[in-house]
Amino acid sequence: MTAIWEIDDGEEEVPGLDADGRPDPAYAARLGLIRAPFPRRALSVLIDVVVYLLVQLPLWLFAMPLVFLYLSGSLSLYGFVTHPSFLLAAIMAGATVLLTLVLGIVQFVLHGRKGTTIGKSVFGLRSVHVAKLGRPGFWRVVLRSIIVAASGLVVVGPLVMVLSPLWDSERRGRGWHDHATRVWLIDVRGGLDPYDDKRMRVARKAAEAAEIAERPGLPSLATSAASGTAPEYRPAARVSAGVLGVARTHADDDAPPVGLPDTVAPSPATARDAAPQVVLGVPTNLRGAPPERPTPRMPDRVESEPAPSAPSSVAPPPIPQASPPQPSPQPEATPPQPGLTPPAPEAASPDASVPPAPPVPPRPPAPPEGVLVLDTGQRIRVAGRVLLGRDPQARADIGDARLIAIPDDTRSISKTHLSLRVTELGVELSDLGSTNGTEIERDGQSAVVAPGAPVLAARGDTVRFGDRTFVIHLSTTDRLA
C-alpha cells in the first residue's frame, strides 16, 4: 500500500541542482549560459535611470519652478493657485506621475516575465531564476527593486550594492540583491537565450543525454573476419583470383597456392568438349605461358593436280594456319569433269580461328537501401546520400545527393536539416547545423547528434529532427522505383 506521503505532489523537478539542492554553475555552463559582463550590466542600469529621468522632465521644467517660488516665499498660497502657469504646471505634474506609473509597471512586468528592461534590451542582458533558469517572477523583481531603493538610506549603500557583483563567491556576477531574490543576470549575445524555448529544450537534452560514441573506423577488406577478436588492420592482398580481396590466414600445411603454376594438364573430356575461353588474351586451359605454335613452311608454288577419275570421299587436308594468320596461296581450281559428282565440302571443324565470345562481366552489387517511416506513416525509400529538410538545397561540401522535402507547418525543421547515407552497417546521420537539432532515440534513451559529426544509427532507431520523427528500417530486398 502506498503511503500518503509517497503520493506525487506535482512539484516540478528542477534539473541542474547539486546534491545539496543548490544551482550547479557547471550545468549552466554546459547549457551555454554566460554571466552578464559587469560593464554592460552597469550601462544597462544607467540607461534605465536615464529613461526614468526623461519621464520626470515635464515635472521639473514646468511644475517645480512654480513650487520653488512658493517654497521660497515669493508667492503666497493664493498667488500660487492663481498664477498663470499653475494650470500648465498641474497638467505637467499629472502627466509625469502617470508616465512614471506606466513606466514602472512596464519595467516590472517585462523584467518579471521576460527578464528584460529597456536598458537590458539595449545591451543584450536577461534576468533569470538562478535555479529554474526561467523567468524570475514579478514579485521577485519588485522585492529586488525595494532592496536597491532601501540601500539609499545609507550614504554609500547604492554604490556598495552596485559593486557587490564583483565579490560573488560563485563567480556568476550576482550582487547582494540578486542573492536575496535568487536572480541571475546573463548575456544572451554571447551565449544561450533561455527565453528561446526551442533552443533551451535542445540545450537541456544535450546536457542531460549521454554522449554518443564516435563512429569506429572501418577495417580494410583484408582484415580478419574472425568473431570475438578485435579488428586488426592488415593491408590488402592479391589472391589467386587476380583481384583485391580478403587475404585470410591459413596454417602452414593447408595454405592454398598463390599465383599460376607452370603447367596444368586439362582432362581429355574437357579438352574435347569445351572450347577454350579467352580471358585477357590467355586461354583458361593454359595456366602457364602459351607455347609458341610453329609456323609451317609454305611451298614456293602450288602445282595443280590432275582431276581424279572417280569421286573421292576424302576432302583435301586444310591448309595449316599460321599464328598470327598470314595470307597463303590458294591452289588453282580444277574444273569438274563431266559425269563426275564434285566432292561434298567438309564441315568446318572447331578451330581457334573462330574467336570465342568475350566473358560477361559480373553485375555490380546493388547499393544498400533503407526505408524511413515518418510519424505520419509515410514511407520513404532512400539509397546513397540524401538531404532532408523543409526545403533542402544542394551543398557543395556534400556533393551529389537526393533532396527530400518534409512538410512542416510549425517550421521546426530547418530548410536543409540533416544528411544521411545508407551503408552496410546502418544509416550514417549528420546534422547540418539545424536550429532545433537532431536526436537519436534507442531503447528509451535519447542522444543529441552534434552538428557536423556523423553518427551511425541502427535498424529500429527513432530519429527526431525538429518536431518530426522517423524510424529507420534497413532493406536488402526492396528497390527504389
C-alpha positions in Angstrom: 0.0 0.0 0.0 1.3 3.4 -0.9 1.6 5.8 2.0 0.0 9.2 1.8 3.4 11.0 1.9 4.6 9.0 -1.2 2.0 10.4 -3.4 3.4 12.8 -6.1 2.5 16.4 -5.0 3.0 17.7 -8.5 6.1 19.7 -7.8 8.2 20.4 -10.9 11.6 18.6 -10.9 14.3 21.2 -11.4 17.3 19.9 -13.3 20.8 21.3 -12.7 20.8 21.1 -8.9 23.7 19.5 -7.0 23.3 17.0 -4.1 22.5 19.8 -1.6 19.8 21.3 -3.9 21.9 24.3 -4.9 22.1 25.5 -8.5 25.1 24.0 -10.2 27.2 26.5 -12.2 28.7 23.7 -14.3 25.3 22.7 -15.6 24.5 26.2 -16.6 27.9 26.4 -18.4 27.0 23.1 -20.3 23.8 24.7 -21.5 25.7 27.7 -22.9 24.7 30.4 -20.4 27.2 33.2 -19.8 27.0 35.7 -16.9 26.5 39.3 -17.8 29.7 41.3 -18.0 29.9 43.9 -15.3 30.5 47.0 -17.6 27.4 46.2 -19.7 25.4 45.5 -16.6 26.3 48.9 -15.2 25.5 50.6 -18.5 22.1 48.9 -18.6 21.3 50.3 -15.2 22.4 53.7 -16.4 20.0 53.5 -19.4 17.1 52.7 -17.1 17.9 55.6 -14.9 18.2 58.0 -17.9 14.8 56.8 -19.1 13.3 57.5 -15.7 14.8 61.0 -15.6 13.4 61.8 -19.1 10.0 60.9 -17.8 10.5 63.4 -14.9 11.4 66.3 -17.2 7.8 67.7 -17.5 7.6 68.0 -13.8 11.0 69.6 -13.4 10.6 72.0 -16.3 7.0 73.3 -15.8 5.9 72.5 -12.2 8.9 72.6 -10.0 9.9 76.3 -10.8 6.4 77.4 -9.5 6.8 75.2 -6.5 10.2 76.7 -5.7 8.7 80.2 -5.8 6.0 79.1 -3.3 8.5 77.4 -1.0 10.8 80.4 -1.1 8.0 82.8 0.0 7.9 84.7 -3.3 4.3 83.5 -3.8 1.5 83.2 -1.4 -0.8 80.2 -1.5 -3.4 82.4 -3.2 -0.8 83.7 -5.7 0.4 80.1 -6.3 -3.1 78.9 -7.1 -4.0 81.9 -9.3 -0.6 82.0 -11.1 -0.9 81.9 -14.9 1.4 78.9 -15.1 -0.4 77.0 -12.4 -2.7 75.1 -14.8 0.2 74.1 -17.1 2.3 73.1 -14.0 -0.6 70.9 -12.7 -1.0 69.2 -16.1 2.7 68.5 -16.5 2.9 67.2 -12.9 -0.1 64.9 -13.5 1.5 63.7 -16.8 4.7 63.0 -15.1 3.0 60.9 -12.4 1.1 59.0 -15.0 4.1 58.3 -17.2 6.2 57.3 -14.2 3.4 54.8 -13.1 3.2 53.4 -16.6 7.0 53.1 -17.0 7.3 51.4 -13.6 4.5 48.8 -14.4 6.0 48.1 -17.9 9.5 47.7 -16.5 8.4 45.4 -13.7 6.2 43.3 -15.9 8.9 42.9 -18.6 11.5 42.2 -16.0 9.4 39.6 -14.2 8.1 37.7 -17.2 10.7 38.3 -19.9 13.7 39.1 -17.7 14.4 42.3 -19.5 14.1 46.1 -19.1 14.8 48.9 -21.6 18.5 49.0 -20.6 18.9 45.3 -20.5 17.4 45.0 -24.0 19.8 47.6 -25.4 22.9 45.7 -24.1 21.6 42.1 -24.6 21.1 41.1 -21.0 18.4 38.9 -19.4 17.4 38.1 -15.8 16.5 34.5 -14.9 15.7 32.5 -11.8 19.1 31.1 -10.7 17.7 27.5 -10.1 15.0 27.1 -12.8 16.8 29.2 -15.4 13.4 30.7 -16.4 11.6 33.9 -15.7 12.3 35.4 -12.3 8.7 36.4 -11.5 7.0 39.8 -10.9 7.3 39.9 -7.1 10.9 38.8 -7.0 11.7 41.8 -9.3 9.6 44.1 -7.0 11.5 42.9 -3.9 14.8 43.3 -5.7 13.9 46.9 -6.5 12.9 47.6 -2.9 16.2 46.3 -1.7 18.1 48.5 -4.0 16.0 51.5 -3.0 16.4 50.7 0.7 20.2 50.8 0.2 19.8 54.5 -0.5 19.1 55.1 3.2 22.9 54.7 3.7 25.2 57.2 2.1 27.3 54.6 0.3 24.6 52.0 0.1 23.7 52.3 -3.6 27.4 52.2 -4.5 28.1 49.1 -2.5 25.0 47.4 -3.9 26.2 48.2 -7.5 29.7 46.9 -6.8 28.6 43.7 -4.9 28.6 41.5 -8.1 32.4 41.8 -8.1 32.5 39.8 -4.8 30.3 36.9 -5.8 31.9 33.7 -4.4 30.3 31.6 -7.2 31.9 33.8 -9.9 28.5 34.3 -11.6 28.3 38.1 -11.1 25.4 38.1 -8.7 25.0 41.0 -6.3 23.5 41.0 -2.8 20.1 41.9 -4.1 20.4 39.1 -6.7 21.2 36.5 -3.9 18.3 37.8 -1.8 15.8 37.3 -4.7 17.6 34.3 -6.4 18.0 36.2 -9.6 20.9 35.9 -12.1 21.8 38.2 -15.0 23.1 36.5 -18.1 24.5 37.6 -21.5 22.3 36.5 -24.4 24.5 38.0 -27.1 27.5 35.7 -26.4 25.5 32.7 -25.0 22.2 30.9 -25.0 18.9 32.9 -24.6 16.9 30.8 -22.0 13.7 32.5 -23.2 14.0 30.8 -26.6 12.1 27.7 -25.7 13.2 25.6 -28.6 16.9 26.3 -28.2 16.6 25.8 -24.4 14.9 22.5 -24.9 17.6 21.3 -27.2 20.4 22.5 -24.9 18.9 20.7 -21.9 18.6 17.5 -23.8 22.2 17.8 -25.0 23.4 18.5 -21.4 21.4 15.6 -19.9 21.7 13.0 -22.6 24.7 10.6 -22.7 27.2 11.3 -25.4 27.2 9.0 -28.5 30.4 7.2 -29.1 32.2 8.3 -32.2 31.9 6.1 -35.3 34.6 3.4 -35.2 37.0 3.3 -38.1 36.1 0.7 -40.7 38.6 -2.1 -41.3 40.1 -2.8 -44.7 39.0 -5.6 -47.0 42.0 -7.7 -45.8 41.0 -7.6 -42.1 40.4 -10.9 -40.5 36.7 -11.6 -40.1 37.1 -14.0 -37.1 34.5 -13.3 -34.4 35.4 -12.5 -30.9 38.7 -10.7 -31.9 39.4 -7.1 -32.1 39.8 -5.9 -35.7 43.4 -5.6 -36.7 44.3 -3.8 -39.8 46.3 -5.6 -42.5 47.0 -4.3 -46.0 45.0 -5.7 -48.9 46.5 -8.7 -50.7 46.1 -10.1 -54.2 44.6 -13.5 -54.2 44.7 -16.2 -56.9 41.5 -14.8 -58.5 43.6 -11.8 -59.6 41.5 -9.2 -57.8 41.9 -7.4 -54.5 40.1 -9.3 -51.7 40.5 -10.6 -48.3 43.8 -12.4 -47.6 42.7 -14.9 -44.9 45.2 -16.5 -42.6 45.9 -20.2 -43.1 48.1 -22.8 -41.4 51.4 -23.7 -43.0 50.2 -27.1 -44.1 46.9 -26.0 -45.7 47.9 -22.7 -47.3 46.5 -22.5 -50.8 48.9 -21.9 -53.7 49.0 -18.3 -54.8 49.7 -17.5 -58.4 49.7 -19.6 -61.6 51.5 -23.0 -61.8 53.8 -23.7 -64.7 51.6 -26.2 -66.5 48.2 -27.6 -65.9 47.2 -30.6 -67.9 43.5 -30.4 -68.8 41.4 -33.6 -68.9 40.7 -35.2 -72.3 37.0 -34.7 -71.8 37.4 -31.0 -71.1 39.8 -30.5 -74.0 37.4 -32.4 -76.4 34.0 -31.0 -75.3 34.7 -27.4 -74.1 36.3 -24.9 -76.3 39.0 -22.8 -74.6 37.7 -19.5 -73.1 39.9 -16.5 -73.6 40.2 -14.0 -70.7 42.5 -11.1 -71.1 44.0 -12.9 -74.1 45.1 -16.1 -72.2 43.1 -19.3 -72.6 41.8 -20.7 -69.3 43.0 -24.2 -70.0 46.6 -23.0 -70.1 47.8 -21.7 -66.7 51.4 -21.2 -67.9 52.8 -19.3 -70.8 51.2 -20.4 -74.1 53.6 -22.5 -76.2 54.6 -21.0 -79.4 52.9 -22.6 -82.4 55.4 -23.5 -85.2 54.8 -21.7 -88.5 54.6 -24.2 -91.4 56.8 -23.6 -94.3 54.8 -22.9 -97.4 55.9 -24.1 -100.9 57.1 -21.6 -103.3 54.3 -22.5 -105.8 51.4 -24.9 -105.8 51.1 -27.2 -108.8 47.7 -28.2 -110.0 46.8 -31.9 -109.6 45.1 -33.9 -112.3 41.4 -34.4 -111.9 40.6 -37.6 -110.2 39.0 -40.4 -112.2 36.5 -41.2 -109.5 34.7 -39.2 -106.8 36.6 -39.2 -103.6 35.1 -39.1 -100.2 38.2 -37.8 -98.7 38.4 -34.0 -98.5 41.7 -32.3 -99.1 43.6 -31.5 -96.0 43.1 -28.0 -94.7 45.9 -25.6 -95.2 47.6 -25.0 -91.8 47.1 -21.5 -90.4 50.0 -19.5 -89.2 49.8 -17.6 -85.9 49.3 -14.8 -86.4 47.4 -15.8 -89.7 49.1 -14.9 -92.9 47.7 -15.0 -96.4 48.5 -18.2 -98.1 48.3 -19.0 -101.9 45.3 -20.9 -102.9 45.6 -23.9 -105.4 44.1 -23.4 -108.8 40.6 -24.5 -109.1 40.2 -27.7 -111.1 37.2 -27.7 -113.4 34.8 -30.5 -112.7 34.8 -33.5 -115.1 31.7 -34.3 -117.0 29.7 -37.1 -115.3 31.5 -36.8 -112.1 30.0 -35.5 -108.8 32.1 -33.0 -107.0 33.1 -33.9 -103.5 31.0 -32.6 -100.7 32.6 -29.9 -98.6 33.7 -31.0 -95.2 32.0 -29.4 -92.2 34.1 -26.7 -90.5 36.0 -28.1 -87.6 36.0 -26.2 -84.3 39.2 -24.2 -84.7 40.8 -21.4 -83.0 40.2 -19.2 -86.0 36.7 -18.6 -84.6 37.1 -16.1 -81.7 35.2 -17.1 -78.5 32.6 -14.8 -77.0 34.1 -12.4 -74.5 33.2 -13.1 -70.9 30.2 -11.3 -69.4 31.4 -9.1 -66.6 29.6 -9.7 -63.3 26.8 -7.4 -62.3 27.9 -5.0 -59.6 26.0 -5.4 -56.3 23.1 -3.2 -55.7 23.8 -0.4 -53.2 22.3 -0.8 -49.7 18.9 0.8 -49.3 16.7 1.8 -46.4 13.2 2.8 -45.6 12.3 5.8 -43.4 8.9 5.6 -41.8 7.7 9.1 -40.8 5.5 9.9 -37.9 2.6 10.4 -40.4 3.0 6.8 -41.7 4.6 7.9 -44.9 7.4 5.5 -46.1 10.4 6.9 -48.0 12.9 4.6 -49.6 16.4 6.0 -49.6 19.7 4.9 -51.1 23.1 6.6 -51.2 23.4 10.2 -49.9 20.1 12.0 -49.0 19.4 15.6 -47.7 16.3 16.1 -45.6 14.7 19.4 -44.6 11.7 21.7 -45.1 13.2 22.9 -48.4 16.6 21.2 -48.9 19.2 22.7 -51.1 22.3 21.1 -52.7 25.5 21.8 -50.8 29.0 21.9 -52.4 30.6 20.3 -49.4 28.4 17.2 -49.7 28.3 16.7 -53.4 25.6 14.8 -55.3 22.7 13.9 -53.0 19.0 13.3 -53.3 16.8 16.1 -51.9 13.7 15.1 -49.9 11.4 17.8 -48.6 9.5 17.1 -45.4 6.3 19.1 -44.8 6.3 21.0 -41.5 3.7 23.6 -40.7 5.4 24.6 -37.4 8.7 25.3 -39.2 10.6 23.4 -36.6 12.6 21.7 -39.4 15.4 23.7 -41.0 15.5 24.2 -44.7 18.4 21.8 -45.0 18.2 20.0 -41.7 20.3 16.8 -41.9 22.1 14.4 -44.3 22.0 10.6 -44.2 23.7 7.9 -46.1 22.7 4.2 -46.1 25.6 1.9 -45.5 26.0 -1.9 -44.9 26.3 -1.2 -41.2 23.4 1.2 -40.8 22.4 4.8 -41.6 25.1 7.5 -41.2 23.4 10.7 -39.9 24.9 14.2 -39.8 23.2 17.3 -38.5 23.9 20.3 -40.8 23.7 23.0 -38.1 20.0 23.0 -37.8 18.1 25.3 -35.5 16.3 22.7 -33.4 18.9 20.0 -33.6 18.7 16.2 -34.3 18.3 13.4 -31.7 18.5 9.6 -31.9 16.2 7.6 -29.6 17.2 4.0 -28.8 15.8 1.7 -26.1 14.1 4.6 -24.3 17.2 6.8 -24.3 17.9 9.8 -26.4 21.2 11.3 -27.5 21.7 14.6 -29.4 23.7 14.5 -32.6 26.4 17.1 -32.6 26.3 19.4 -35.7 28.8 18.3 -38.3 29.7 15.0 -36.5 28.5 11.9 -38.4 26.7 9.3 -36.2 25.8 5.7 -37.2 22.1 4.8 -36.5 20.9 1.2 -36.5 17.7 -0.5 -37.6 14.8 0.4 -35.4 16.2 3.7 -34.1 13.9 6.7 -34.0 15.4 10.0 -35.3 13.8 13.2 -34.1 14.5 16.4 -36.1 12.6 19.4 -35.0 9.1 18.3 -34.1 9.1 15.5 -36.6 10.4 11.9 -36.3 11.1 8.9 -38.5 12.0 5.3 -37.8 14.9 3.6 -39.7 14.2 0.3 -41.5 17.0 -1.2 -43.5 16.0 -3.1 -46.6 18.0 -5.6 -48.7 15.3 -6.8 -51.0 13.2 -3.6 -51.7 14.5 -1.5 -54.6 13.7 2.1 -55.4 11.1 2.6 -58.0 
